[in-house]
Amino acid sequence: MDLFLLHPDIYAQRYYCSQLSIDEWYSQGEARPFMGIFLILMGVVLESIYLPFIITMLQRKFISMSCYKLMFFLGITDFIQIYGGSLFSGFLTLKGAVFCTNPTLIYINGLIGLGMLALTYLFLNPTLRKAACNLFCRFGRRVKIYGTGSLFQTQESRNTNRTVTEGQC
């Protein structure tokens, strides 16, 4: 991202798309209408299923509960990811686009999709882990937690068990 925003000259050298015209780049790609229509239809179906649930979770009686706040957050990130992974990709697949036909648009779409995935893993997993630890600590007993690994831990740290007592939470 820093190359894209701060050093566009280096970005242009690494992702050199000037050697062919846009029409020549489209001739390099292969339009796949069946796959494109399938992706778009799946995106429309999934988005139309998600939307009523997201709207329902915004009601005062639901959004005041923390579980619905988390589900609403996950719903929004999924909604955005479905758009990028299904609708946008289906449109590009229909056209037979390659990276150099729309480099900025494809790059930004990838950044948004990766950003939503990172929000889900980096924000939600620690929140749930802390909530589980607080719940266990309220009981005042020693609780053994197995498999509290996250996405960025090594295999050795995933296999270790730890005991949580009331003072550790």
mmCIF file of C-alpha atoms in Angstrom:
data_model
loop_
_atom_site.group_PDB
_atom_site.id
_atom_site.type_symbol
_atom_site.label_atom_id
_atom_site.label_comp_id
_atom_site.label_asym_id
_atom_site.label_seq_id
_atom_site.Cartn_x
_atom_site.Cartn_y
_atom_site.Cartn_z
ATOM 1 C CA MET A 1 0.000 0.000 0.000
ATOM 2 C CA ASP A 2 2.843 2.388 0.758
ATOM 3 C CA LEU A 3 4.255 1.888 -2.749
ATOM 4 C CA PHE A 4 0.851 2.578 -4.255
ATOM 5 C CA LEU A 5 0.341 5.818 -2.306
ATOM 6 C CA LEU A 6 3.810 7.154 -1.524
ATOM 7 C CA HIS A 7 6.032 5.803 -4.302
ATOM 8 C CA PRO A 8 3.944 5.482 -7.475
ATOM 9 C CA ASP A 9 7.085 5.395 -9.636
ATOM 10 C CA ILE A 10 8.349 2.219 -7.916
ATOM 11 C CA TYR A 11 4.835 0.764 -8.048
ATOM 12 C CA ALA A 12 4.686 1.433 -11.812
ATOM 13 C CA GLN A 13 8.040 -0.339 -12.309
ATOM 14 C CA ARG A 14 7.018 -3.417 -10.329
ATOM 15 C CA TYR A 15 3.554 -3.698 -11.879
ATOM 16 C CA TYR A 16 4.461 -2.645 -15.398
ATOM 17 C CA CYS A 17 1.276 -2.503 -17.480
ATOM 18 C CA SER A 18 2.316 0.017 -20.153
ATOM 19 C CA GLN A 19 3.729 -2.512 -22.580
ATOM 20 C CA LEU A 20 0.285 -3.287 -24.043
ATOM 21 C CA SER A 21 -2.849 -1.245 -24.608
ATOM 22 C CA ILE A 22 -6.049 -1.963 -22.671
ATOM 23 C CA ASP A 23 -7.561 -3.815 -25.641
ATOM 24 C CA GLU A 24 -4.420 -5.949 -25.967
ATOM 25 C CA TRP A 25 -4.565 -6.766 -22.254
ATOM 26 C CA TYR A 26 -8.206 -7.842 -22.638
ATOM 27 C CA SER A 27 -7.126 -10.129 -25.491
ATOM 28 C CA GLN A 28 -4.635 -11.740 -23.071
ATOM 29 C CA GLY A 29 -7.454 -12.607 -20.669
ATOM 30 C CA GLU A 30 -10.210 -15.123 -21.233
ATOM 31 C CA ALA A 31 -13.854 -14.193 -20.697
ATOM 32 C CA ARG A 32 -15.703 -16.879 -18.760
ATOM 33 C CA PRO A 33 -19.407 -16.045 -18.944
ATOM 34 C CA PHE A 34 -20.669 -19.111 -17.056
ATOM 35 C CA MET A 35 -18.306 -18.539 -14.135
ATOM 36 C CA GLY A 36 -18.982 -14.789 -14.126
ATOM 37 C CA ILE A 37 -22.761 -15.242 -14.087
ATOM 38 C CA PHE A 38 -22.448 -17.874 -11.349
ATOM 39 C CA LEU A 39 -20.346 -15.548 -9.174
ATOM 40 C CA ILE A 40 -22.722 -12.634 -9.684
ATOM 41 C CA LEU A 41 -25.824 -14.746 -8.964
ATOM 42 C CA MET A 42 -24.271 -16.202 -5.816
ATOM 43 C CA GLY A 43 -23.301 -12.715 -4.686
ATOM 44 C CA VAL A 44 -26.805 -11.355 -5.272
ATOM 45 C CA VAL A 45 -28.400 -14.295 -3.431
ATOM 46 C CA LEU A 46 -26.033 -14.057 -0.460
ATOM 47 C CA GLU A 47 -26.287 -10.273 -0.215
ATOM 48 C CA SER A 48 -30.096 -10.436 -0.363
ATOM 49 C CA ILE A 49 -30.097 -13.013 2.450
ATOM 50 C CA TYR A 50 -27.664 -10.990 4.583
ATOM 51 C CA LEU A 51 -29.356 -7.608 4.248
ATOM 52 C CA PRO A 52 -32.598 -8.319 6.199
ATOM 53 C CA PHE A 53 -30.623 -9.867 9.061
ATOM 54 C CA ILE A 54 -28.245 -6.913 9.248
ATOM 55 C CA ILE A 55 -31.169 -4.475 9.247
ATOM 56 C CA THR A 56 -32.942 -6.503 11.947
ATOM 57 C CA MET A 57 -29.862 -6.449 14.180
ATOM 58 C CA LEU A 58 -29.947 -2.637 14.100
ATOM 59 C CA GLN A 59 -33.185 -2.524 16.083
ATOM 60 C CA ARG A 60 -32.759 -1.043 19.556
ATOM 61 C CA LYS A 61 -33.702 -4.244 21.408
ATOM 62 C CA PHE A 62 -30.997 -6.218 19.574
ATOM 63 C CA ILE A 63 -28.141 -3.740 19.126
ATOM 64 C CA SER A 64 -28.105 -3.040 22.871
ATOM 65 C CA MET A 65 -26.846 -6.606 23.477
ATOM 66 C CA SER A 66 -23.143 -7.230 22.948
ATOM 67 C CA CYS A 67 -23.667 -10.489 21.054
ATOM 68 C CA TYR A 68 -25.714 -8.676 18.407
ATOM 69 C CA LYS A 69 -23.088 -5.949 18.171
ATOM 70 C CA LEU A 70 -20.504 -8.611 17.341
ATOM 71 C CA MET A 71 -22.853 -10.313 14.874
ATOM 72 C CA PHE A 72 -23.614 -6.960 13.248
ATOM 73 C CA PHE A 73 -19.899 -6.255 12.867
ATOM 74 C CA LEU A 74 -19.337 -9.698 11.332
ATOM 75 C CA GLY A 75 -22.325 -9.197 9.042
ATOM 76 C CA ILE A 76 -20.964 -5.905 7.731
ATOM 77 C CA THR A 77 -17.508 -7.376 7.082
ATOM 78 C CA ASP A 78 -19.048 -10.409 5.361
ATOM 79 C CA PHE A 79 -21.301 -8.149 3.301
ATOM 80 C CA ILE A 80 -18.289 -6.188 2.038
ATOM 81 C CA GLN A 81 -16.258 -9.359 1.410
ATOM 82 C CA ILE A 82 -19.092 -10.929 -0.597
ATOM 83 C CA TYR A 83 -19.243 -7.821 -2.755
ATOM 84 C CA GLY A 84 -15.536 -7.949 -3.537
ATOM 85 C CA GLY A 85 -15.177 -11.701 -3.820
ATOM 86 C CA SER A 86 -18.348 -12.430 -5.722
ATOM 87 C CA LEU A 87 -19.977 -9.464 -7.433
ATOM 88 C CA PHE A 88 -16.819 -7.581 -8.397
ATOM 89 C CA SER A 89 -14.942 -10.749 -9.366
ATOM 90 C CA GLY A 90 -17.929 -11.994 -11.369
ATOM 91 C CA PHE A 91 -18.046 -8.762 -13.342
ATOM 92 C CA LEU A 92 -14.328 -8.965 -14.130
ATOM 93 C CA THR A 93 -14.624 -12.661 -15.037
ATOM 94 C CA LEU A 94 -17.424 -11.850 -17.484
ATOM 95 C CA LYS A 95 -15.210 -9.276 -19.182
ATOM 96 C CA GLY A 96 -12.093 -11.459 -19.184
ATOM 97 C CA ALA A 97 -10.125 -8.844 -17.283
ATOM 98 C CA VAL A 98 -6.555 -9.291 -16.079
ATOM 99 C CA PHE A 99 -4.693 -7.154 -13.535
ATOM 100 C CA CYS A 100 -3.402 -4.680 -16.105
ATOM 101 C CA THR A 101 -6.857 -3.888 -17.509
ATOM 102 C CA ASN A 102 -7.938 -2.247 -14.224
ATOM 103 C CA PRO A 103 -4.865 -2.223 -11.965
ATOM 104 C CA THR A 104 -5.989 0.445 -9.502
ATOM 105 C CA LEU A 105 -9.523 -0.905 -9.142
ATOM 106 C CA ILE A 106 -8.357 -4.497 -8.668
ATOM 107 C CA TYR A 107 -5.657 -3.435 -6.206
ATOM 108 C CA ILE A 108 -8.076 -1.395 -4.088
ATOM 109 C CA ASN A 109 -10.655 -4.205 -4.150
ATOM 110 C CA GLY A 110 -8.000 -6.612 -2.888
ATOM 111 C CA LEU A 111 -6.993 -4.188 -0.145
ATOM 112 C CA ILE A 112 -10.584 -3.811 1.010
ATOM 113 C CA GLY A 113 -11.123 -7.583 1.044
ATOM 114 C CA LEU A 114 -7.903 -8.204 2.939
ATOM 115 C CA GLY A 115 -8.699 -5.345 5.303
ATOM 116 C CA MET A 116 -12.092 -6.840 6.150
ATOM 117 C CA LEU A 117 -10.470 -10.217 6.795
ATOM 118 C CA ALA A 118 -7.862 -8.579 9.026
ATOM 119 C CA LEU A 119 -10.587 -6.717 10.930
ATOM 120 C CA THR A 120 -12.371 -9.973 11.574
ATOM 121 C CA TYR A 121 -9.290 -11.843 12.792
ATOM 122 C CA LEU A 122 -7.442 -9.087 14.617
ATOM 123 C CA PHE A 123 -10.422 -7.382 16.260
ATOM 124 C CA LEU A 124 -12.925 -10.110 16.932
ATOM 125 C CA ASN A 125 -10.715 -13.015 18.056
ATOM 126 C CA PRO A 126 -9.009 -11.119 20.930
ATOM 127 C CA THR A 127 -12.377 -9.683 21.981
ATOM 128 C CA LEU A 128 -13.949 -13.127 22.204
ATOM 129 C CA ARG A 129 -10.900 -14.566 23.972
ATOM 130 C CA LYS A 130 -10.993 -11.783 26.581
ATOM 131 C CA ALA A 131 -14.743 -12.243 27.069
ATOM 132 C CA ALA A 132 -14.280 -15.990 27.592
ATOM 133 C CA CYS A 133 -11.476 -15.350 30.085
ATOM 134 C CA ASN A 134 -13.620 -12.843 31.998
ATOM 135 C CA LEU A 135 -16.512 -15.292 32.052
ATOM 136 C CA PHE A 136 -14.322 -18.061 33.443
ATOM 137 C CA CYS A 137 -12.789 -15.724 36.026
ATOM 138 C CA ARG A 138 -16.193 -14.713 37.369
ATOM 139 C CA PHE A 139 -16.723 -18.239 38.602
ATOM 140 C CA GLY A 140 -13.610 -17.948 40.800
ATOM 141 C CA ARG A 141 -12.393 -21.433 39.904
ATOM 142 C CA ARG A 142 -9.257 -22.582 38.226
ATOM 143 C CA VAL A 143 -10.080 -23.214 34.604
ATOM 144 C CA LYS A 144 -7.835 -24.908 32.072
ATOM 145 C CA ILE A 145 -8.130 -23.405 28.591
ATOM 146 C CA TYR A 146 -7.072 -25.578 25.672
ATOM 147 C CA GLY A 147 -6.297 -24.272 22.217
ATOM 148 C CA THR A 148 -6.409 -20.525 22.740
ATOM 149 C CA GLY A 149 -4.216 -20.122 19.673
ATOM 150 C CA SER A 150 -4.763 -17.349 17.233
ATOM 151 C CA LEU A 151 -3.942 -16.949 13.576
ATOM 152 C CA PHE A 152 -0.405 -15.679 14.136
ATOM 153 C CA GLN A 153 0.935 -18.119 16.727
ATOM 154 C CA THR A 154 3.467 -20.859 16.065
ATOM 155 C CA GLN A 155 2.542 -24.520 16.281
ATOM 156 C CA GLU A 156 4.400 -24.925 19.596
ATOM 157 C CA SER A 157 2.463 -22.113 21.259
ATOM 158 C CA ARG A 158 -0.840 -23.550 20.006
ATOM 159 C CA ASN A 159 -0.139 -26.896 21.635
ATOM 160 C CA THR A 160 0.587 -25.500 25.083
ATOM 161 C CA ASN A 161 -2.096 -25.450 27.747
ATOM 162 C CA ARG A 162 -2.423 -22.698 30.296
ATOM 163 C CA THR A 163 -4.262 -22.425 33.535
ATOM 164 C CA VAL A 164 -6.226 -19.261 34.191
ATOM 165 C CA THR A 165 -6.923 -18.171 37.727
ATOM 166 C CA GLU A 166 -8.957 -15.268 39.019
ATOM 167 C CA GLY A 167 -6.017 -12.859 39.295
ATOM 168 C CA GLN A 168 -4.810 -13.402 35.727
ATOM 169 C CA CYS A 169 -7.893 -12.074 33.974
#
